[in-house]
PDB file of C-alpha atoms in Angstrom:
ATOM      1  CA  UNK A 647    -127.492 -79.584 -22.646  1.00 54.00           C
ATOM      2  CA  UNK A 648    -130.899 -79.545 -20.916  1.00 60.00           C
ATOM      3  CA  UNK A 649    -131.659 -75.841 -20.218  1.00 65.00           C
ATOM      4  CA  UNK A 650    -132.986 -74.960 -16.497  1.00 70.00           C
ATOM      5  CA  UNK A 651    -136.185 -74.897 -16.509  1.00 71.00           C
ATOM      6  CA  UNK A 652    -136.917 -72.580 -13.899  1.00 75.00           C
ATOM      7  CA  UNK A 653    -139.060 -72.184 -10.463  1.00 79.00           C
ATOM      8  CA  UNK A 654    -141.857 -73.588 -13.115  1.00 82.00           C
ATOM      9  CA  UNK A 655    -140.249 -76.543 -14.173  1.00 87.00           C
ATOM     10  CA  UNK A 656    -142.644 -79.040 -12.480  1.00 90.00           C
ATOM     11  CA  UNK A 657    -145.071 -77.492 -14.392  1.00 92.00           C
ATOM     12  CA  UNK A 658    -143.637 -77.610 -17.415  1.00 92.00           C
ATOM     13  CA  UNK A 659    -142.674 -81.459 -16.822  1.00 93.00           C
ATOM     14  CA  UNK A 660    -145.821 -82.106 -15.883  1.00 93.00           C
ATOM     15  CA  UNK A 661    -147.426 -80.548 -18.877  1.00 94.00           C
ATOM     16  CA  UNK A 662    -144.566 -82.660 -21.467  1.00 94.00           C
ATOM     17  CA  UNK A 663    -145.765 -85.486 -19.018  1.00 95.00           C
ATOM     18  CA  UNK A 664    -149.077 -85.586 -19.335  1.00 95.00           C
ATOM     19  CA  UNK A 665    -148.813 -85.019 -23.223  1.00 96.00           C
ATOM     20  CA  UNK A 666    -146.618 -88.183 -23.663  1.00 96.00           C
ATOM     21  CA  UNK A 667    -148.766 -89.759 -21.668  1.00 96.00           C
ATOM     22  CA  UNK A 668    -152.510 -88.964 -23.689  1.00 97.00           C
ATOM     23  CA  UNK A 669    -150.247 -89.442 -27.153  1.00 96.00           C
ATOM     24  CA  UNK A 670    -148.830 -92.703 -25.596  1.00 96.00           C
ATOM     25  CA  UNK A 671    -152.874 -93.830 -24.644  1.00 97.00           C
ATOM     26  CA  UNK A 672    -154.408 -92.975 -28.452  1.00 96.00           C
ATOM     27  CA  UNK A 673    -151.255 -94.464 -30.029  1.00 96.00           C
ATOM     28  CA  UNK A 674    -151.909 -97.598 -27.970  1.00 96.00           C
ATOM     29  CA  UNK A 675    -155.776 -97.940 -28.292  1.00 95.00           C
ATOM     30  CA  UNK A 676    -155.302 -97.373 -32.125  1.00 95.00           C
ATOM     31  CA  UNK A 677    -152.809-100.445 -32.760  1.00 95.00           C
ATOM     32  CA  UNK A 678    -154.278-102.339 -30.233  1.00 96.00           C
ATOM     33  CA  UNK A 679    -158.164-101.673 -31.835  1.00 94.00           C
ATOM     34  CA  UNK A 680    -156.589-103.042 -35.265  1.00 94.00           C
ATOM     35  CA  UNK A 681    -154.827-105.833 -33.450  1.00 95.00           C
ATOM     36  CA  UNK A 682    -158.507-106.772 -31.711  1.00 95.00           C
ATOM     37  CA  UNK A 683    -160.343-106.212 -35.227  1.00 94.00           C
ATOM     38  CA  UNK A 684    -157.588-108.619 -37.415  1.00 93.00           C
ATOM     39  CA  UNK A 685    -158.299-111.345 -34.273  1.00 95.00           C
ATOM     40  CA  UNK A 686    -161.698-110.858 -34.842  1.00 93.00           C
ATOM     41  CA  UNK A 687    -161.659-111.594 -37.979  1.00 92.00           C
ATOM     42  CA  UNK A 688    -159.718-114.258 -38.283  1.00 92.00           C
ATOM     43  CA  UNK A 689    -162.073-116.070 -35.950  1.00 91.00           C
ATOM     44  CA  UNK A 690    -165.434-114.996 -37.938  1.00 89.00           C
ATOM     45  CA  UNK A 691    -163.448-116.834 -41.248  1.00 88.00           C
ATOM     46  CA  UNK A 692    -162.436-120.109 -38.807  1.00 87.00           C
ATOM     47  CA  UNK A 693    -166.124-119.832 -37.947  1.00 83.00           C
ATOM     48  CA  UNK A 694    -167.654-119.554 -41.475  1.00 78.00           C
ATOM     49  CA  UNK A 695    -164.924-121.958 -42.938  1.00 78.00           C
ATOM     50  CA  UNK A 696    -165.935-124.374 -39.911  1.00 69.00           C
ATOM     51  CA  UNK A 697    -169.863-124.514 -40.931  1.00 63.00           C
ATOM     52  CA  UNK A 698    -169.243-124.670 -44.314  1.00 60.00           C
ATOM     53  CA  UNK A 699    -167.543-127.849 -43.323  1.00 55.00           C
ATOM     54  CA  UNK A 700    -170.512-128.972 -41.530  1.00 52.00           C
ATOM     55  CA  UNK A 701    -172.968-128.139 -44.103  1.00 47.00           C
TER      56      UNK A 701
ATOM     57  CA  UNK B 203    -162.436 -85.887 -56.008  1.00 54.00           C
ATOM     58  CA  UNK B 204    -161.256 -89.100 -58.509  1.00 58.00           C
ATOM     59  CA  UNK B 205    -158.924 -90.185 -55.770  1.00 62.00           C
ATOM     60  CA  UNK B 206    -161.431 -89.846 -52.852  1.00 61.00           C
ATOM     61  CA  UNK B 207    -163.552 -92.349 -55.312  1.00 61.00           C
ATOM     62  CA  UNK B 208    -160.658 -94.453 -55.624  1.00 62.00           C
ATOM     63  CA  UNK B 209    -160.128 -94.563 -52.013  1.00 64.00           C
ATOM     64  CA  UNK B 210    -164.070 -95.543 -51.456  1.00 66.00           C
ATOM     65  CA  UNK B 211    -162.494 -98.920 -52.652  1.00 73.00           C
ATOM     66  CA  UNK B 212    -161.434-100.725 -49.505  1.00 76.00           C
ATOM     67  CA  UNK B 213    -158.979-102.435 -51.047  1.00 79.00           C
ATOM     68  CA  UNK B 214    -156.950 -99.480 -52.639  1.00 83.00           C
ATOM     69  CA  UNK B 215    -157.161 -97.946 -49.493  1.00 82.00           C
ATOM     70  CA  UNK B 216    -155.380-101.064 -47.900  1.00 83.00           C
ATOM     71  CA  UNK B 217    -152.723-100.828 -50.695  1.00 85.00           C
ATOM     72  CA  UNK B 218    -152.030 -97.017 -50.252  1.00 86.00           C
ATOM     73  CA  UNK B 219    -152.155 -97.903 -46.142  1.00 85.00           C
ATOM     74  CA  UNK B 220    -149.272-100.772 -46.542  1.00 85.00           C
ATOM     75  CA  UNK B 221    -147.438 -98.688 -48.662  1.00 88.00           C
ATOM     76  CA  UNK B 222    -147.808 -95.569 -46.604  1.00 88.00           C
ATOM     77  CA  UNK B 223    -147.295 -97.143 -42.871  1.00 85.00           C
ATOM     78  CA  UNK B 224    -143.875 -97.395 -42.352  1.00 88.00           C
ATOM     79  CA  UNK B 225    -142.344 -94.217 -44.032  1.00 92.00           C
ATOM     80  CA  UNK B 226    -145.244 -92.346 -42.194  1.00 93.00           C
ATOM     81  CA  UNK B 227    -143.756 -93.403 -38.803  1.00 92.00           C
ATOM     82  CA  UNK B 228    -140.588 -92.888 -39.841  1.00 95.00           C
ATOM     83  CA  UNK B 229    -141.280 -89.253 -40.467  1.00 96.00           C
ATOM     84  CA  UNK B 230    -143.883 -88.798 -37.468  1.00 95.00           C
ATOM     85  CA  UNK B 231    -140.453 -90.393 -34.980  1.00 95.00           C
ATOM     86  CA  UNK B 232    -138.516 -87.523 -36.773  1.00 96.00           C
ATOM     87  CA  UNK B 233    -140.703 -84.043 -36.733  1.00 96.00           C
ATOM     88  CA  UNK B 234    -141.245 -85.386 -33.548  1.00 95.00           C
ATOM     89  CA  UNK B 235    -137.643 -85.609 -32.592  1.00 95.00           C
ATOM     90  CA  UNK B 236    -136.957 -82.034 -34.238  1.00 94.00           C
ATOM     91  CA  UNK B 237    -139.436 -80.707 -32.727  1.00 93.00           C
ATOM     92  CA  UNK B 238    -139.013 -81.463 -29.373  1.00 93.00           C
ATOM     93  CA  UNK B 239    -135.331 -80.916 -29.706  1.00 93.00           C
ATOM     94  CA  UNK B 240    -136.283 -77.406 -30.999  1.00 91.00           C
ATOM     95  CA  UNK B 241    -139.117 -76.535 -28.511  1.00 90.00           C
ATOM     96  CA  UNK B 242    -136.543 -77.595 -25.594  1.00 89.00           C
ATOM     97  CA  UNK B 243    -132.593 -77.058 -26.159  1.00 89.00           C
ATOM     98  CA  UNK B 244    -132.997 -74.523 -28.836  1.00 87.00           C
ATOM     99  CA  UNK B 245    -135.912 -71.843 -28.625  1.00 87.00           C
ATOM    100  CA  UNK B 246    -135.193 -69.210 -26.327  1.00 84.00           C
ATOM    101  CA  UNK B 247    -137.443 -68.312 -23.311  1.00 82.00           C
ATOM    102  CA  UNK B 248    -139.752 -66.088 -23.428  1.00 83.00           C
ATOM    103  CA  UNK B 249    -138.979 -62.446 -22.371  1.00 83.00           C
ATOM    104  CA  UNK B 250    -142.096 -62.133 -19.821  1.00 81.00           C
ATOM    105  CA  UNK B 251    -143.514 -66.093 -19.561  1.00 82.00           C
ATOM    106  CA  UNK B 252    -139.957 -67.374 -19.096  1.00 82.00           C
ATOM    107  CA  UNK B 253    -139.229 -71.148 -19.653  1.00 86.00           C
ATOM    108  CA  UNK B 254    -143.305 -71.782 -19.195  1.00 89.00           C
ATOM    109  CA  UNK B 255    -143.385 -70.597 -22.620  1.00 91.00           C
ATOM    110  CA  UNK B 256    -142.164 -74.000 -23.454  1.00 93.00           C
ATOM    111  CA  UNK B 257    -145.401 -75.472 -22.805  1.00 94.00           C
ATOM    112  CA  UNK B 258    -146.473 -73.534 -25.901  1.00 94.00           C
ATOM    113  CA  UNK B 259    -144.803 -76.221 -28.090  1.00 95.00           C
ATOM    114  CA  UNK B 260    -147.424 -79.246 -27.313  1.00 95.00           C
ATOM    115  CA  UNK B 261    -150.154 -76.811 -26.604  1.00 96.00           C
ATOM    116  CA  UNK B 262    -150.785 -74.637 -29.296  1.00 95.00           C
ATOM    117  CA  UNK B 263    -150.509 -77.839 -32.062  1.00 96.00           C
ATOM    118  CA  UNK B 264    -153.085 -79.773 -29.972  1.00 97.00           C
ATOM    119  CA  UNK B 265    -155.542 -76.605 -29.889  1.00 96.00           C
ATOM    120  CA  UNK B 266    -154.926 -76.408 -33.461  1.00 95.00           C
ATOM    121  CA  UNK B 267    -155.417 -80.394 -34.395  1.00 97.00           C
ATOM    122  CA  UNK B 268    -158.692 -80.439 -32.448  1.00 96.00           C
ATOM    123  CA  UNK B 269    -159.906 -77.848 -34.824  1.00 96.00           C
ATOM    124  CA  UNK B 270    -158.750 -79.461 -37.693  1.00 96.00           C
ATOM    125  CA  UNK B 271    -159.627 -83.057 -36.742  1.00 97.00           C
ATOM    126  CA  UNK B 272    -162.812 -81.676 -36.081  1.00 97.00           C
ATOM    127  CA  UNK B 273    -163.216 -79.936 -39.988  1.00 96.00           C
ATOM    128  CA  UNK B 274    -161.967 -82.692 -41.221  1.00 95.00           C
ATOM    129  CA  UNK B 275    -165.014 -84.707 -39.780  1.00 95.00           C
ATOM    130  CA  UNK B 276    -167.404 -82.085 -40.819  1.00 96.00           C
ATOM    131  CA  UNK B 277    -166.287 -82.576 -44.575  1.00 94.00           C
ATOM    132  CA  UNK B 278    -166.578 -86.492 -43.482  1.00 94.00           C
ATOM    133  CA  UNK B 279    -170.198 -85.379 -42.541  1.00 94.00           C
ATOM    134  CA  UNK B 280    -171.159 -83.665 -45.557  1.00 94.00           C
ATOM    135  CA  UNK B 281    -169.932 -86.983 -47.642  1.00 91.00           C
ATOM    136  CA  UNK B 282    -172.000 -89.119 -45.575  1.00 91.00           C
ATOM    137  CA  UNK B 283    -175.462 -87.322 -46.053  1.00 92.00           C
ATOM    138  CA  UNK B 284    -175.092 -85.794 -49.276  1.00 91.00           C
ATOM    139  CA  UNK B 285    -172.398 -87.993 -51.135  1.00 86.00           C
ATOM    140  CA  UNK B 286    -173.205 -91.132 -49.476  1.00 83.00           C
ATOM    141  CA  UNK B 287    -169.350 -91.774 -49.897  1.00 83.00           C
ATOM    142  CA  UNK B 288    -169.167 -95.619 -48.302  1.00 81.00           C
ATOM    143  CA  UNK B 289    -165.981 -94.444 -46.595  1.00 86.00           C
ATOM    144  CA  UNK B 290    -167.019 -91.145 -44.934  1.00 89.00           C
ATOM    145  CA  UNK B 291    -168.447 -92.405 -42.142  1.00 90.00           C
ATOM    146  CA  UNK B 292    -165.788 -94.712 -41.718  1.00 91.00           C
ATOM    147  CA  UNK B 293    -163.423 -91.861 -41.359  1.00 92.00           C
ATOM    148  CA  UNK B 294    -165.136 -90.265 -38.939  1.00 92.00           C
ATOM    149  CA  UNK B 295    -166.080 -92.968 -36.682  1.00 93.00           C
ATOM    150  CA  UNK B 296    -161.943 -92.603 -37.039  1.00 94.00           C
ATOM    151  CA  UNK B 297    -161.369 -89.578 -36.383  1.00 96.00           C
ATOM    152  CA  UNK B 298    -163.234 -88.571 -33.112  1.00 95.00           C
ATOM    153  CA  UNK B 299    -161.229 -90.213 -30.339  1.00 96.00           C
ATOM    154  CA  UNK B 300    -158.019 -88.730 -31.736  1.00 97.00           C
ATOM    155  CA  UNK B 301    -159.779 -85.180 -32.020  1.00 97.00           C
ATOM    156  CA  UNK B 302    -161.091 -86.203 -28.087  1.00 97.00           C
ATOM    157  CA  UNK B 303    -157.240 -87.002 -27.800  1.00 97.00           C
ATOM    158  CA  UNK B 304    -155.850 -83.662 -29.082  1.00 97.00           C
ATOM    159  CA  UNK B 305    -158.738 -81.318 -27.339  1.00 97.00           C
ATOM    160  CA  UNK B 306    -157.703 -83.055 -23.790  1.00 97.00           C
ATOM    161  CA  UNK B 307    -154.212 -82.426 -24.390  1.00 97.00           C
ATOM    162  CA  UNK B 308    -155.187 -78.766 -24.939  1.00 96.00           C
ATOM    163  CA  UNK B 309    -157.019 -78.390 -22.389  1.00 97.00           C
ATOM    164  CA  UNK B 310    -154.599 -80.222 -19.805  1.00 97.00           C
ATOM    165  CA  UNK B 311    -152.013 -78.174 -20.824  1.00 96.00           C
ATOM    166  CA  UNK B 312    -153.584 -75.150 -21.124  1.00 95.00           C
ATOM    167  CA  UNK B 313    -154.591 -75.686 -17.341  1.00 95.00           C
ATOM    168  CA  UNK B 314    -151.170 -76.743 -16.240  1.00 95.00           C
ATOM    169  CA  UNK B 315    -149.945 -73.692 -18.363  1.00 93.00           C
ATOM    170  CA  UNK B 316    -152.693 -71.032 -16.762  1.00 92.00           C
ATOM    171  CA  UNK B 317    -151.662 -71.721 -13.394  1.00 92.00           C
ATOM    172  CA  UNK B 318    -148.177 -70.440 -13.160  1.00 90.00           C
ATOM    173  CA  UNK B 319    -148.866 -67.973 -15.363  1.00 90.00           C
ATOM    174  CA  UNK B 320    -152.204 -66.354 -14.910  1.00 89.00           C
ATOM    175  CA  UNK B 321    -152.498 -67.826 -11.058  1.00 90.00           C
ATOM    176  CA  UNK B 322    -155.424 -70.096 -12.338  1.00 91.00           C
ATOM    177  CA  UNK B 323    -156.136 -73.862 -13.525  1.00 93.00           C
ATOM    178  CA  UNK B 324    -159.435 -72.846 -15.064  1.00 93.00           C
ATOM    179  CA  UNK B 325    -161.289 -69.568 -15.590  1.00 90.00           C
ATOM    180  CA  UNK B 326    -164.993 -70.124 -16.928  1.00 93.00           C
ATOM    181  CA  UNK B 327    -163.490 -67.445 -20.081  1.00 89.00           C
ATOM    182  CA  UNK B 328    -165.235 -67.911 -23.651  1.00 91.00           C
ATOM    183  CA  UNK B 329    -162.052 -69.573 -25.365  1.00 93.00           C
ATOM    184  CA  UNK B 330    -161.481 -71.918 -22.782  1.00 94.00           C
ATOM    185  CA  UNK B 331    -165.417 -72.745 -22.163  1.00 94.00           C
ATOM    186  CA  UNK B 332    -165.918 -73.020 -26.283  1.00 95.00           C
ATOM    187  CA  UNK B 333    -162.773 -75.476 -25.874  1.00 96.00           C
ATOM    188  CA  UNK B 334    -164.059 -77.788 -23.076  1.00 97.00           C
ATOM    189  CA  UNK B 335    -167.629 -77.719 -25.216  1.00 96.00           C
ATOM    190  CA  UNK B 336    -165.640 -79.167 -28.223  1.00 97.00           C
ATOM    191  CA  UNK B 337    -164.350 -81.888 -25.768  1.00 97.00           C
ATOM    192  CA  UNK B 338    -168.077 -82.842 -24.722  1.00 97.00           C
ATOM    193  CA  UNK B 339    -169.109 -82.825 -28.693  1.00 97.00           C
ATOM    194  CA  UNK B 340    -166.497 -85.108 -29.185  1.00 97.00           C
ATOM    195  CA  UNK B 341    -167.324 -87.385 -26.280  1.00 97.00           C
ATOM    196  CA  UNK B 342    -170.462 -86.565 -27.514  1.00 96.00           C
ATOM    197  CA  UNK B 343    -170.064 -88.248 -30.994  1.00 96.00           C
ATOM    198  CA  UNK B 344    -168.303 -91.303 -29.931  1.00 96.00           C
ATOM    199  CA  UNK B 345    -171.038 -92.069 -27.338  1.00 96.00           C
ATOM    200  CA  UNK B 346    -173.586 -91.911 -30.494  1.00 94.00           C
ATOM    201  CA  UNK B 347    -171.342 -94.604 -32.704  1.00 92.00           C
ATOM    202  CA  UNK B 348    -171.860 -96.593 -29.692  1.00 91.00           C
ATOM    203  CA  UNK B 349    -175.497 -96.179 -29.091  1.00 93.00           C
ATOM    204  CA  UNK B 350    -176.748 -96.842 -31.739  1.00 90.00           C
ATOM    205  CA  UNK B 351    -175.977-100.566 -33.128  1.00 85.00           C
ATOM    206  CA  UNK B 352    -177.352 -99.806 -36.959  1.00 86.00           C
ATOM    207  CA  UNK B 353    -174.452 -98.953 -38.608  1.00 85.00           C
ATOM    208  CA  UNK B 354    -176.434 -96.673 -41.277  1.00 87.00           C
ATOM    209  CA  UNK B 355    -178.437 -94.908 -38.855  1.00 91.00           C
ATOM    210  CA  UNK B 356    -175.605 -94.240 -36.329  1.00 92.00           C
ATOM    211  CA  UNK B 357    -174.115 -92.572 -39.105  1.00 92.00           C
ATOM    212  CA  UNK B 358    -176.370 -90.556 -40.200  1.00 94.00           C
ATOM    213  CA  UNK B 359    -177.542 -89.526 -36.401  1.00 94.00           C
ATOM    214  CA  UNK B 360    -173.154 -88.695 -35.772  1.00 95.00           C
ATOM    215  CA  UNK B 361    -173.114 -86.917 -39.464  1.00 95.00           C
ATOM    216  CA  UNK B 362    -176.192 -84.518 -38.103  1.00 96.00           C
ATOM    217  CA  UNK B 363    -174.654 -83.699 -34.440  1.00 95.00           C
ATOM    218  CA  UNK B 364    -171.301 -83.407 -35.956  1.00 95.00           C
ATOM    219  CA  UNK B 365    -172.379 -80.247 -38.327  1.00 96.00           C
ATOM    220  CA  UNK B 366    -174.649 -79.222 -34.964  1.00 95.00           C
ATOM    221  CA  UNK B 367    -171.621 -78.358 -33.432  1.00 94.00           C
ATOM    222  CA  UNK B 368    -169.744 -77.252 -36.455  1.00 95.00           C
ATOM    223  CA  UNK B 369    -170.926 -74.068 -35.099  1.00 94.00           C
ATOM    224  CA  UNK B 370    -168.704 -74.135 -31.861  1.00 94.00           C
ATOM    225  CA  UNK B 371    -165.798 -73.940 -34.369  1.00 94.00           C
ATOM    226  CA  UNK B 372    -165.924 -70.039 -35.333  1.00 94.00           C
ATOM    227  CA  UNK B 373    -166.792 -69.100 -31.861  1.00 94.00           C
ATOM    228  CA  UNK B 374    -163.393 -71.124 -30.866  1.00 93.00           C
ATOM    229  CA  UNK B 375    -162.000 -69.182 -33.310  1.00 91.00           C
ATOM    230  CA  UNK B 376    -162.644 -65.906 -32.857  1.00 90.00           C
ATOM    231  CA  UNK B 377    -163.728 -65.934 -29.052  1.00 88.00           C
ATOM    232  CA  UNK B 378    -160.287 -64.083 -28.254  1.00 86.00           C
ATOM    233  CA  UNK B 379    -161.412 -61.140 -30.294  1.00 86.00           C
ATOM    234  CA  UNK B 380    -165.537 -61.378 -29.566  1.00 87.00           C
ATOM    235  CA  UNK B 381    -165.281 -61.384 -25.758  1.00 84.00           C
ATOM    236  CA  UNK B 382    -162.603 -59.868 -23.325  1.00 83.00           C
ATOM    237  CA  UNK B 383    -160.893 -63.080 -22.107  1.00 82.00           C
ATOM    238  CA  UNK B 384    -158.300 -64.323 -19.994  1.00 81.00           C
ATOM    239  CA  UNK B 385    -156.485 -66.151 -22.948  1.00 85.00           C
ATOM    240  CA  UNK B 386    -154.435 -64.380 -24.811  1.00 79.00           C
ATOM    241  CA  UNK B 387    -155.516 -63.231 -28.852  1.00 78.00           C
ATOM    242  CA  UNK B 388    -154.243 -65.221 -31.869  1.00 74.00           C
ATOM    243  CA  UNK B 389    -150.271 -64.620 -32.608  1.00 74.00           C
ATOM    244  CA  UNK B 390    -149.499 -67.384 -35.732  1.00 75.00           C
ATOM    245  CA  UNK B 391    -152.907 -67.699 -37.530  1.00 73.00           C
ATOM    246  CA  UNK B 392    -153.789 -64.084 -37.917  1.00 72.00           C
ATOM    247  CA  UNK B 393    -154.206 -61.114 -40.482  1.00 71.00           C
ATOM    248  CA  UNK B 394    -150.887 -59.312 -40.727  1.00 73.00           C
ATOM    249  CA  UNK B 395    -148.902 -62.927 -40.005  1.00 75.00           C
ATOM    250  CA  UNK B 396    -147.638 -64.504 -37.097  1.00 75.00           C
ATOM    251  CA  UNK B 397    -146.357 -61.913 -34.437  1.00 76.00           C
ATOM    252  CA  UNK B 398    -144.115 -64.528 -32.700  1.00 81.00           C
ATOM    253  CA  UNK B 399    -140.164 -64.775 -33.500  1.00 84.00           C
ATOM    254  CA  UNK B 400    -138.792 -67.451 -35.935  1.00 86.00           C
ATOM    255  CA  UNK B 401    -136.844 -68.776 -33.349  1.00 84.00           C
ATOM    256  CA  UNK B 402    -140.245 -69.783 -31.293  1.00 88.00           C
ATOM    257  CA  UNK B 403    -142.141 -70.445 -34.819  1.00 91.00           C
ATOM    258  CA  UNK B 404    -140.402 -72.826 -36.720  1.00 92.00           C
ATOM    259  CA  UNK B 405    -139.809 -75.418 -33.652  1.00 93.00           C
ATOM    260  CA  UNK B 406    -143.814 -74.646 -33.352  1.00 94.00           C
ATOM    261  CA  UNK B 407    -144.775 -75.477 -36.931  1.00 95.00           C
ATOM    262  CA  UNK B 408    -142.117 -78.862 -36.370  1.00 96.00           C
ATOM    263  CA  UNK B 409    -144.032 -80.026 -33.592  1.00 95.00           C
ATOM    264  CA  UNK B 410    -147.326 -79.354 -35.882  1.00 96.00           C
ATOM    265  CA  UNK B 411    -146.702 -81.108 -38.487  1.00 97.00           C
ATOM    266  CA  UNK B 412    -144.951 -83.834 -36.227  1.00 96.00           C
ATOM    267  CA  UNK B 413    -149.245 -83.510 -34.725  1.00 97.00           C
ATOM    268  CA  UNK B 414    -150.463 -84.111 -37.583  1.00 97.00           C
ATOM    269  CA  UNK B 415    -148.216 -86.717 -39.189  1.00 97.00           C
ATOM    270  CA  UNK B 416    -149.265 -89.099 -36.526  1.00 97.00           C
ATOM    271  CA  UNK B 417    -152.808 -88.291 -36.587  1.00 96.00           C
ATOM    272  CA  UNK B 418    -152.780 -89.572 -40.313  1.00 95.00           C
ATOM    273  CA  UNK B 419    -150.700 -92.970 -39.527  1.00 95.00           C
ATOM    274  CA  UNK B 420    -153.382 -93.659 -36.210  1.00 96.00           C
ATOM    275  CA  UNK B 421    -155.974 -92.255 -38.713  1.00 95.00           C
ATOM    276  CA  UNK B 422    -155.058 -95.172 -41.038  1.00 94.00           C
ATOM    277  CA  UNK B 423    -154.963 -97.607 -37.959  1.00 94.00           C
ATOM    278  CA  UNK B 424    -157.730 -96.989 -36.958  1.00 95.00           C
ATOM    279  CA  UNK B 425    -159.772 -96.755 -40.595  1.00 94.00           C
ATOM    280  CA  UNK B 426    -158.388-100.187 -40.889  1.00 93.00           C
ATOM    281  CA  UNK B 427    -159.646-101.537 -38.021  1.00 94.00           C
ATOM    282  CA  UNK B 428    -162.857-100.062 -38.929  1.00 92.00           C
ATOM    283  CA  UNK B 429    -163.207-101.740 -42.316  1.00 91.00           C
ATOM    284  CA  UNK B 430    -162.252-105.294 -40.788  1.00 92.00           C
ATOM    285  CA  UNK B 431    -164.694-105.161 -38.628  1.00 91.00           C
ATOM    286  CA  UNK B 432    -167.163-104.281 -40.729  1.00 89.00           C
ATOM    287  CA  UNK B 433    -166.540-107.489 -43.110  1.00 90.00           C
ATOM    288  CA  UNK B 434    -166.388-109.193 -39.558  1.00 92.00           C
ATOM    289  CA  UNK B 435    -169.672-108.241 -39.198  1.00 88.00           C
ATOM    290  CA  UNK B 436    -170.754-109.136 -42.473  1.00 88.00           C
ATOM    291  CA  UNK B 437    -169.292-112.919 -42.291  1.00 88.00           C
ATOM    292  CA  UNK B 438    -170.960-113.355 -39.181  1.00 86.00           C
ATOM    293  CA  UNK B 439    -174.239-112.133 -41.007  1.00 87.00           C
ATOM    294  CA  UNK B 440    -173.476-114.788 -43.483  1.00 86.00           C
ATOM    295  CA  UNK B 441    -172.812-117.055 -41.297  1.00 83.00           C
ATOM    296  CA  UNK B 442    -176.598-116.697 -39.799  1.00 83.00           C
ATOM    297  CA  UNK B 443    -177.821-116.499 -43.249  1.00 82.00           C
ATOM    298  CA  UNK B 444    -176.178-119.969 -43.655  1.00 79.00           C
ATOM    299  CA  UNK B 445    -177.300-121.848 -40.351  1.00 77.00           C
ATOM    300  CA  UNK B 446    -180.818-121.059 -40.871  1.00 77.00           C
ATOM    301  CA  UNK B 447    -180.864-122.255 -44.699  1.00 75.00           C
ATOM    302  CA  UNK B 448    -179.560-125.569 -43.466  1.00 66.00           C
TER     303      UNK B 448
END
């Protein structure tokens, strides 16, 4: 059971909330830099593969 | 040191990475679960803080990863300038949002935390001004990897401020005992041991190591990411190589 939190318990919500929320942010930007990066690089090789053709 | 060399290998990094992905999320979803499960149904409130003590729980780990995140680059550092190891600076390109990450969630909390019980957000006291100076060296560093487009140099320039502020870390440290300050002194990481009851300490040291498990799988991420787009980079150089040979 969920204890009672108390005359603080915004607080302490808020601070959980606020937590979740900057782990939920650097979780996000990590997977979606590697995400970005694999795109990237996929499209550098279509590129490269591409002007090999035309060369 | 023979596995660091190993790992300056981008592929056996890669290997180690898919092998150690999933089971390292696995186990990050879990201390994460204990943890919290501890921090909130199970410790007991605190005799004079009351149930704000529970804010203790994300707190005190985030204080203590932005420290180590921030070490951890400073060894990074040191292999960049005097190693040359190809993968240091890689790592702490890596590393410094999620330190940026951890030191905001310290001080956020901290704030949220002061206010009920010490009747302030903010109080210009040497622990928490030492903290929010960590924050700016942080911001600091990642504003350098992005200033400077030479990957080499940027390096070198980020190794150099890095160990500048290597200096802020001891003063963190010990700022409780130096100067009288509003935050309270040291009560796990201090001679004599930890003056806090198990029932408050182990759900702490859960939601540590839950901390610091995820800070190696996003560490991973994020090296990955790194070392794609550098060979990104280098096709494209190739590429430009190529067009003006033909």
């Amino acid at each position: 059971m969920m204890p009672a939190l108390g005359p603080y318990a915004n607080f302490i919500l808020f601070a959980f909330g606020t937590t979740i929320l900057v782990l939920a942010v650097m979780i996000g930007e990590s997977v979606l830099s590697l995400r970005a990066a694999r795109a990237r690089l996929a499209q550098a090789e279509r590129a490269l593969g591409e002007h090999k053709g035309d060369a | 040191m023979t596995s660091l060399l190993r790992l300056a290998n981008p592929n056996v990094f890669n290997r180690l990475a898919d092998r150690l992905g999933v089971p390292l999320m696995l186990a990050t979803i879990l201390a994460f679960g204990w943890g919290f499960y501890g921090a909130v149904f199970v410790s007991p409130a605190d005799y004079q803080q009351g149930e704000t003590v529970r804010i203790m729980f994300i707190h005190v780990p985030a204080a203590w990863m932005s420290l180590f995140v921030y070490a951890g680059m400073c060894l990074s550092a040191l292999g960049t300038l005097v190693f040359r190891h190809p993968m240091a600076d890689v790592a702490q390109k890596a590393a410094a949002p999620l330190g940026a990450g951890f030191t905001l969630i310290c001080l956020v909390t901290g704030s949220i935390w002061g206010r009920p019980m010490w009747g302030t957000w903010w109080e210009w006291d040497a622990r928490l001004t030492s903290v929010l100076i960590l924050f700016l060296i942080y911001l600091g560093i990642i504003a350098l990897w992005r200033a400077i487009d030479e990957p080499s140099r940027a390096a070198r320039a980020v190794a150099i401020l890095t160990l500048v502020g290597a200096v802020n870390l001891p003063i963190i440290k010990f700022s409780v005992d130096w100067w009288s300050t509003l935050h309270q002194p040291a009560s796990v990481i201090r001679m004599g041991g930890p003056s806090i009851h198990a029932s408050m300490l182990t759900p702490l040291l859960v939601m540590a190591l839950a901390y610091l498990l995820l800070y190696i799988s996003l560490m991973i991420t994020r090296i990955r990411a790194e070392l794609l787009d550098r060979r990104t980079e280098r096709l494209h150089i190739l590429a430009a190589e190529r067009s003006e040979t033909t």
